[in-house]
Amino acid sequence: MTKDIALVLSSGGARGLAHIGVIEELEAQGFHITSIAGTSMGALIGGIYAAGKLQEFREWMKSIDKRKMLELTDLSFSLNHLVKGNRIIDAIKKIVPDTKIEDLSIPYCAVATDLENGREVTFRKGSLFGAIRASISLPGYYEPVRINDMVLIDGGTVNPIPLNRVARKKGDLLVGVDVSGHDYKGQSQLQHFIEERRRQDKSLSQQILNRLIPDNLDFNYFTMLSRTSSIMIRQNSKLMAQLTQPDILIDIQLRRYGGFDYDKSEKLIAIGHKYAQRAIEKYNKIT
């Protein structure tokens, strides 16, 4: 018998590619996703799924290597962010055309944070990629999104796994996928990735990065803040799960993969399949 589920996908950078494997496994085992909500990478994967383009996105991700990642990184001249974030969104739009959230096949919600007052901002209508771009605005890395009087940054700051924001229907199961665990290796990878991008860039942005992030230093102001943020996000996600008590929680904490391992999509997707299988087997044994 088909089981309807309200699916919630957490933040987590590249680790969020495991969400794809989870979705594929849930559908393979007879679950029917009737609504979806996500934060940051969870908002991206959830939105692409709701738009019916998940397989196309998966195929595109196979082409992403270190060189492609560098090409998609549009460095900024600003002192409050390192990357504009337009280039990656424009690339994804070529395979997943933008649409209105209210026109998607299932209810969808993305979560961002208003930097001006610290409040959670939810998107349930309007531009799909407008919502995604706001939700993935990693503080200090991507340029914040300005809408009216709001300055929007990554939703993981306030609600990394928005189990309380997904649309529900009578009789459905609440399923959460959490890949938000802090990973120091991931922070070091970001350091090395930025250093490589900096070596290829001879503009003023290089001078800015030189001041913000010294060469060959894994522990600096940037990595310290990034690690601190990751730890807080993980604690918030654990608290949300305790408060909301999803029917199935697929907790994927990865030590071998960091938040910038976008060139390892197939491995991360396979991990999503494995963890989903385990969680479903556990659920079936107790029901």
mmCIF file of C-alpha atoms in Angstrom:
data_model
loop_
_atom_site.group_PDB
_atom_site.id
_atom_site.type_symbol
_atom_site.label_atom_id
_atom_site.label_comp_id
_atom_site.label_asym_id
_atom_site.label_seq_id
_atom_site.Cartn_x
_atom_site.Cartn_y
_atom_site.Cartn_z
ATOM 1 C CA MET A 1 0.000 0.000 0.000
ATOM 2 C CA THR A 2 1.309 3.446 -0.924
ATOM 3 C CA LYS A 3 2.183 5.597 2.063
ATOM 4 C CA ASP A 4 1.936 9.380 1.753
ATOM 5 C CA ILE A 5 4.794 11.322 3.306
ATOM 6 C CA ALA A 6 5.601 14.942 4.071
ATOM 7 C CA LEU A 7 9.338 15.126 3.388
ATOM 8 C CA VAL A 8 11.759 17.567 5.027
ATOM 9 C CA LEU A 9 15.355 18.011 3.823
ATOM 10 C CA SER A 10 18.053 19.663 5.907
ATOM 11 C CA SER A 11 20.908 22.003 5.099
ATOM 12 C CA GLY A 12 24.395 20.589 4.712
ATOM 13 C CA GLY A 13 26.111 21.811 1.562
ATOM 14 C CA ALA A 14 27.295 19.096 -0.807
ATOM 15 C CA ARG A 15 26.305 16.457 1.738
ATOM 16 C CA GLY A 16 22.754 17.385 0.777
ATOM 17 C CA LEU A 17 23.258 15.496 -2.485
ATOM 18 C CA ALA A 18 22.494 12.445 -0.346
ATOM 19 C CA HIS A 19 18.910 13.771 -0.332
ATOM 20 C CA ILE A 20 18.633 12.578 -3.941
ATOM 21 C CA GLY A 21 19.400 8.997 -2.946
ATOM 22 C CA VAL A 22 16.926 9.205 -0.083
ATOM 23 C CA ILE A 23 14.147 10.420 -2.376
ATOM 24 C CA GLU A 24 14.862 7.693 -4.917
ATOM 25 C CA GLU A 25 14.851 5.019 -2.212
ATOM 26 C CA LEU A 26 11.628 6.264 -0.644
ATOM 27 C CA GLU A 27 9.855 6.146 -3.996
ATOM 28 C CA ALA A 28 11.318 2.728 -4.821
ATOM 29 C CA GLN A 29 9.867 1.369 -1.586
ATOM 30 C CA GLY A 30 6.379 2.639 -2.286
ATOM 31 C CA PHE A 31 6.317 5.959 -0.467
ATOM 32 C CA HIS A 32 4.498 8.852 -2.125
ATOM 33 C CA ILE A 33 5.850 12.340 -1.434
ATOM 34 C CA THR A 34 2.860 14.670 -1.133
ATOM 35 C CA SER A 35 4.688 17.758 0.165
ATOM 36 C CA ILE A 36 8.262 18.887 0.697
ATOM 37 C CA ALA A 37 10.167 21.508 2.668
ATOM 38 C CA GLY A 38 13.844 22.256 2.926
ATOM 39 C CA THR A 39 16.584 24.551 4.056
ATOM 40 C CA SER A 40 19.654 25.546 2.036
ATOM 41 C CA MET A 41 20.764 22.485 0.009
ATOM 42 C CA GLY A 42 17.566 20.796 1.171
ATOM 43 C CA ALA A 43 15.581 23.662 -0.349
ATOM 44 C CA LEU A 44 17.502 23.254 -3.610
ATOM 45 C CA ILE A 45 17.010 19.490 -3.906
ATOM 46 C CA GLY A 46 13.414 19.715 -2.681
ATOM 47 C CA GLY A 47 12.568 22.446 -5.167
ATOM 48 C CA ILE A 48 14.118 20.572 -8.074
ATOM 49 C CA TYR A 49 12.181 17.448 -7.081
ATOM 50 C CA ALA A 50 8.909 19.390 -6.859
ATOM 51 C CA ALA A 51 9.640 20.808 -10.326
ATOM 52 C CA GLY A 52 9.959 17.256 -11.686
ATOM 53 C CA LYS A 53 13.602 17.633 -12.741
ATOM 54 C CA LEU A 54 15.491 15.581 -10.172
ATOM 55 C CA GLN A 55 16.879 13.024 -12.643
ATOM 56 C CA GLU A 56 18.009 15.750 -15.029
ATOM 57 C CA PHE A 57 19.782 17.485 -12.150
ATOM 58 C CA ARG A 58 21.435 14.238 -11.100
ATOM 59 C CA GLU A 59 22.784 13.710 -14.605
ATOM 60 C CA TRP A 60 24.091 17.274 -14.710
ATOM 61 C CA MET A 61 25.847 16.808 -11.372
ATOM 62 C CA LYS A 62 27.870 13.957 -12.888
ATOM 63 C CA SER A 63 29.633 16.587 -15.017
ATOM 64 C CA ILE A 64 30.737 18.609 -11.992
ATOM 65 C CA ASP A 65 34.427 18.301 -11.191
ATOM 66 C CA LYS A 66 36.859 20.630 -9.424
ATOM 67 C CA ARG A 67 37.450 22.610 -12.593
ATOM 68 C CA LYS A 68 33.730 23.077 -13.240
ATOM 69 C CA MET A 69 33.210 24.147 -9.638
ATOM 70 C CA LEU A 70 35.832 26.844 -10.072
ATOM 71 C CA GLU A 71 34.190 28.022 -13.284
ATOM 72 C CA LEU A 72 30.854 28.361 -11.481
ATOM 73 C CA THR A 73 32.388 30.417 -8.671
ATOM 74 C CA ASP A 74 31.847 34.114 -9.395
ATOM 75 C CA LEU A 75 34.085 35.872 -6.886
ATOM 76 C CA SER A 76 32.829 39.155 -5.461
ATOM 77 C CA PHE A 77 34.472 42.483 -4.693
ATOM 78 C CA SER A 78 32.476 42.803 -1.465
ATOM 79 C CA LEU A 79 33.883 42.510 2.037
ATOM 80 C CA ASN A 80 30.755 40.760 3.403
ATOM 81 C CA HIS A 81 30.722 37.804 1.013
ATOM 82 C CA LEU A 82 33.152 35.919 -1.202
ATOM 83 C CA VAL A 83 30.890 34.702 -4.024
ATOM 84 C CA LYS A 84 28.002 36.391 -5.832
ATOM 85 C CA GLY A 85 26.150 33.110 -6.361
ATOM 86 C CA ASN A 86 24.529 34.068 -9.659
ATOM 87 C CA ARG A 87 26.607 31.817 -11.894
ATOM 88 C CA ILE A 88 25.626 28.547 -10.208
ATOM 89 C CA ILE A 89 21.920 29.465 -10.141
ATOM 90 C CA ASP A 90 21.969 30.447 -13.816
ATOM 91 C CA ALA A 91 23.627 27.117 -14.690
ATOM 92 C CA ILE A 92 20.973 25.112 -12.843
ATOM 93 C CA LYS A 93 18.187 27.138 -14.464
ATOM 94 C CA LYS A 94 19.293 25.788 -17.838
ATOM 95 C CA ILE A 95 18.116 22.312 -16.811
ATOM 96 C CA VAL A 96 15.434 23.337 -14.296
ATOM 97 C CA PRO A 97 13.527 26.367 -15.601
ATOM 98 C CA ASP A 98 12.304 28.771 -12.945
ATOM 99 C CA THR A 99 8.629 28.572 -12.067
ATOM 100 C CA LYS A 100 6.218 29.835 -9.452
ATOM 101 C CA ILE A 101 6.148 27.811 -6.265
ATOM 102 C CA GLU A 102 2.369 27.800 -6.321
ATOM 103 C CA ASP A 103 2.473 26.080 -9.737
ATOM 104 C CA LEU A 104 4.576 23.132 -8.541
ATOM 105 C CA SER A 105 3.013 19.669 -8.471
ATOM 106 C CA ILE A 106 3.172 19.455 -4.657
ATOM 107 C CA PRO A 107 3.270 21.996 -1.795
ATOM 108 C CA TYR A 108 6.796 23.309 -1.290
ATOM 109 C CA CYS A 109 8.433 25.472 1.348
ATOM 110 C CA ALA A 110 11.949 26.932 1.539
ATOM 111 C CA VAL A 111 13.414 28.554 4.637
ATOM 112 C CA ALA A 112 15.755 31.555 4.868
ATOM 113 C CA THR A 113 16.831 33.910 7.654
ATOM 114 C CA ASP A 114 16.346 37.680 7.833
ATOM 115 C CA LEU A 115 19.696 39.058 8.949
ATOM 116 C CA GLU A 116 18.086 42.337 10.014
ATOM 117 C CA ASN A 117 16.017 40.845 12.834
ATOM 118 C CA GLY A 118 17.061 37.186 13.073
ATOM 119 C CA ARG A 119 13.625 35.920 12.068
ATOM 120 C CA GLU A 120 12.824 32.868 10.002
ATOM 121 C CA VAL A 121 11.409 33.604 6.544
ATOM 122 C CA THR A 122 9.403 30.967 4.683
ATOM 123 C CA PHE A 123 8.712 30.886 0.948
ATOM 124 C CA ARG A 124 5.483 29.192 -0.178
ATOM 125 C CA LYS A 125 4.834 31.248 -3.306
ATOM 126 C CA GLY A 126 6.718 33.314 -5.841
ATOM 127 C CA SER A 127 9.850 32.443 -7.801
ATOM 128 C CA LEU A 128 11.206 28.971 -7.033
ATOM 129 C CA PHE A 129 14.795 30.003 -7.632
ATOM 130 C CA GLY A 130 14.294 33.251 -5.774
ATOM 131 C CA ALA A 131 13.404 31.159 -2.727
ATOM 132 C CA ILE A 132 16.262 28.722 -3.296
ATOM 133 C CA ARG A 133 18.821 31.487 -3.768
ATOM 134 C CA ALA A 134 17.779 33.095 -0.485
ATOM 135 C CA SER A 135 17.824 29.795 1.377
ATOM 136 C CA ILE A 136 21.345 28.819 0.250
ATOM 137 C CA SER A 137 22.979 32.161 1.098
ATOM 138 C CA LEU A 138 25.709 30.782 3.340
ATOM 139 C CA PRO A 139 26.817 33.699 5.572
ATOM 140 C CA GLY A 140 30.153 35.143 4.537
ATOM 141 C CA TYR A 141 30.300 33.006 1.415
ATOM 142 C CA TYR A 142 27.301 33.768 -0.824
ATOM 143 C CA GLU A 143 25.956 37.266 -1.272
ATOM 144 C CA PRO A 144 22.821 37.844 0.849
ATOM 145 C CA VAL A 145 19.526 38.302 -0.999
ATOM 146 C CA ARG A 146 17.721 41.596 -0.511
ATOM 147 C CA ILE A 147 13.920 41.541 -0.723
ATOM 148 C CA ASN A 148 12.056 44.686 0.316
ATOM 149 C CA ASP A 149 13.502 45.563 3.736
ATOM 150 C CA MET A 150 14.923 42.092 4.360
ATOM 151 C CA VAL A 151 18.514 40.880 4.019
ATOM 152 C CA LEU A 152 18.226 37.130 3.637
ATOM 153 C CA ILE A 153 20.860 34.541 4.466
ATOM 154 C CA ASP A 154 20.981 30.748 4.760
ATOM 155 C CA GLY A 155 17.943 29.281 6.505
ATOM 156 C CA GLY A 156 20.157 26.873 8.426
ATOM 157 C CA THR A 157 20.918 29.732 10.786
ATOM 158 C CA VAL A 158 17.459 29.479 12.370
ATOM 159 C CA ASN A 159 15.878 26.235 11.120
ATOM 160 C CA PRO A 160 18.257 23.722 9.496
ATOM 161 C CA ILE A 161 15.613 20.987 9.229
ATOM 162 C CA PRO A 162 12.165 22.641 8.994
ATOM 163 C CA LEU A 163 10.006 19.769 10.221
ATOM 164 C CA ASN A 164 7.503 22.326 11.514
ATOM 165 C CA ARG A 165 7.106 24.071 8.140
ATOM 166 C CA VAL A 166 6.163 21.296 5.735
ATOM 167 C CA ALA A 167 2.520 21.097 4.617
ATOM 168 C CA ARG A 168 0.716 18.130 6.194
ATOM 169 C CA LYS A 169 -2.334 16.108 5.231
ATOM 170 C CA LYS A 170 -4.355 13.671 7.271
ATOM 171 C CA GLY A 171 -2.737 10.266 7.578
ATOM 172 C CA ASP A 172 0.644 11.175 6.101
ATOM 173 C CA LEU A 173 4.004 10.318 7.640
ATOM 174 C CA LEU A 174 6.513 12.991 8.596
ATOM 175 C CA VAL A 175 9.949 12.069 7.251
ATOM 176 C CA GLY A 176 13.060 14.129 7.953
ATOM 177 C CA VAL A 177 16.499 13.820 6.399
ATOM 178 C CA ASP A 178 19.352 15.400 8.353
ATOM 179 C CA VAL A 179 22.801 15.852 6.799
ATOM 180 C CA SER A 180 23.664 18.956 8.817
ATOM 181 C CA GLY A 181 26.341 17.483 11.064
ATOM 182 C CA HIS A 182 29.425 19.646 11.483
ATOM 183 C CA ASP A 183 32.475 18.451 9.592
ATOM 184 C CA TYR A 184 35.845 20.121 10.167
ATOM 185 C CA LYS A 185 37.227 18.405 7.081
ATOM 186 C CA GLY A 186 34.578 20.209 5.063
ATOM 187 C CA GLN A 187 35.715 23.564 6.401
ATOM 188 C CA SER A 188 39.313 22.793 5.380
ATOM 189 C CA GLN A 189 38.090 21.831 1.917
ATOM 190 C CA LEU A 190 36.440 25.229 1.596
ATOM 191 C CA GLN A 191 39.731 26.838 2.561
ATOM 192 C CA HIS A 192 41.643 24.939 -0.127
ATOM 193 C CA PHE A 193 38.912 25.513 -2.717
ATOM 194 C CA ILE A 194 39.033 29.271 -2.165
ATOM 195 C CA GLU A 195 42.836 29.240 -2.343
ATOM 196 C CA GLU A 196 42.682 27.472 -5.709
ATOM 197 C CA ARG A 197 40.099 29.925 -7.025
ATOM 198 C CA ARG A 198 42.214 32.782 -5.766
ATOM 199 C CA ARG A 199 45.280 31.524 -7.634
ATOM 200 C CA GLN A 200 43.265 31.682 -10.856
ATOM 201 C CA ASP A 201 41.940 35.178 -10.235
ATOM 202 C CA LYS A 202 44.140 38.215 -10.773
ATOM 203 C CA SER A 203 41.509 40.893 -10.103
ATOM 204 C CA LEU A 204 40.770 43.034 -7.077
ATOM 205 C CA SER A 205 38.787 40.120 -5.605
ATOM 206 C CA GLN A 206 42.100 38.321 -5.152
ATOM 207 C CA GLN A 207 43.373 41.151 -2.983
ATOM 208 C CA ILE A 208 40.210 41.000 -0.908
ATOM 209 C CA LEU A 209 40.591 37.259 -0.358
ATOM 210 C CA ASN A 210 44.252 37.717 0.554
ATOM 211 C CA ARG A 211 43.199 39.984 3.387
ATOM 212 C CA LEU A 212 40.335 37.783 4.570
ATOM 213 C CA ILE A 213 41.980 34.377 4.292
ATOM 214 C CA PRO A 214 45.760 33.996 4.519
ATOM 215 C CA ASP A 215 47.467 31.366 2.387
ATOM 216 C CA ASN A 216 48.094 27.885 3.803
ATOM 217 C CA LEU A 217 46.352 28.476 7.111
ATOM 218 C CA ASP A 218 43.613 25.973 7.934
ATOM 219 C CA PHE A 219 42.645 27.682 11.173
ATOM 220 C CA ASN A 220 41.803 31.367 10.790
ATOM 221 C CA TYR A 221 38.910 33.722 11.436
ATOM 222 C CA PHE A 222 36.954 32.366 8.485
ATOM 223 C CA THR A 223 37.325 28.672 9.321
ATOM 224 C CA MET A 224 36.706 29.337 13.010
ATOM 225 C CA LEU A 225 33.417 31.092 12.260
ATOM 226 C CA SER A 226 32.431 28.405 9.752
ATOM 227 C CA ARG A 227 33.089 25.612 12.216
ATOM 228 C CA THR A 228 31.246 27.397 14.996
ATOM 229 C CA SER A 229 28.259 27.899 12.694
ATOM 230 C CA SER A 230 28.273 24.222 11.712
ATOM 231 C CA ILE A 231 28.249 23.101 15.340
ATOM 232 C CA MET A 232 25.319 25.401 16.171
ATOM 233 C CA ILE A 233 23.373 24.256 13.110
ATOM 234 C CA ARG A 234 23.807 20.608 14.114
ATOM 235 C CA GLN A 235 22.587 21.302 17.635
ATOM 236 C CA ASN A 236 19.553 23.188 16.291
ATOM 237 C CA SER A 237 18.680 20.329 13.940
ATOM 238 C CA LYS A 238 18.860 17.802 16.785
ATOM 239 C CA LEU A 239 16.626 20.012 18.933
ATOM 240 C CA MET A 240 14.069 20.383 16.117
ATOM 241 C CA ALA A 241 13.919 16.600 15.685
ATOM 242 C CA GLN A 242 13.375 16.148 19.424
ATOM 243 C CA LEU A 243 10.598 18.733 19.496
ATOM 244 C CA THR A 244 8.802 17.572 16.351
ATOM 245 C CA GLN A 245 9.326 13.793 16.548
ATOM 246 C CA PRO A 246 9.155 12.776 12.861
ATOM 247 C CA ASP A 247 7.829 9.306 12.084
ATOM 248 C CA ILE A 248 11.075 8.533 10.274
ATOM 249 C CA LEU A 249 14.336 10.426 10.811
ATOM 250 C CA ILE A 250 17.105 9.595 8.364
ATOM 251 C CA ASP A 251 20.198 10.923 10.126
ATOM 252 C CA ILE A 252 23.159 11.007 7.720
ATOM 253 C CA GLN A 253 26.308 12.270 9.440
ATOM 254 C CA LEU A 254 29.296 12.029 7.119
ATOM 255 C CA ARG A 255 32.917 12.325 8.196
ATOM 256 C CA ARG A 256 34.508 11.416 4.866
ATOM 257 C CA TYR A 257 32.657 14.055 2.868
ATOM 258 C CA GLY A 258 32.623 17.797 3.368
ATOM 259 C CA GLY A 259 30.242 20.570 2.506
ATOM 260 C CA PHE A 260 32.070 21.310 -0.759
ATOM 261 C CA ASP A 261 32.372 17.798 -2.179
ATOM 262 C CA TYR A 262 30.058 18.584 -5.099
ATOM 263 C CA ASP A 263 32.277 16.561 -7.428
ATOM 264 C CA LYS A 264 31.350 13.378 -5.541
ATOM 265 C CA SER A 265 27.611 13.416 -6.239
ATOM 266 C CA GLU A 266 27.171 9.744 -7.146
ATOM 267 C CA LYS A 267 28.943 8.568 -3.995
ATOM 268 C CA LEU A 268 26.808 10.851 -1.851
ATOM 269 C CA ILE A 269 23.623 9.718 -3.606
ATOM 270 C CA ALA A 270 24.553 6.089 -2.943
ATOM 271 C CA ILE A 271 25.020 6.920 0.732
ATOM 272 C CA GLY A 272 21.549 8.459 0.753
ATOM 273 C CA HIS A 273 20.118 5.202 -0.607
ATOM 274 C CA LYS A 274 21.901 3.180 2.089
ATOM 275 C CA TYR A 275 20.802 5.314 5.015
ATOM 276 C CA ALA A 276 17.227 5.475 3.723
ATOM 277 C CA GLN A 277 17.091 1.682 3.452
ATOM 278 C CA ARG A 278 18.249 1.329 7.051
ATOM 279 C CA ALA A 279 15.738 3.866 8.358
ATOM 280 C CA ILE A 280 12.850 2.303 6.445
ATOM 281 C CA GLU A 281 13.761 -1.187 7.674
ATOM 282 C CA LYS A 282 13.842 0.128 11.235
ATOM 283 C CA TYR A 283 10.464 1.808 10.777
ATOM 284 C CA ASN A 284 8.896 -1.340 9.301
ATOM 285 C CA LYS A 285 10.050 -3.424 12.269
ATOM 286 C CA ILE A 286 8.274 -1.223 14.803
ATOM 287 C CA THR A 287 5.023 -0.699 12.860
#
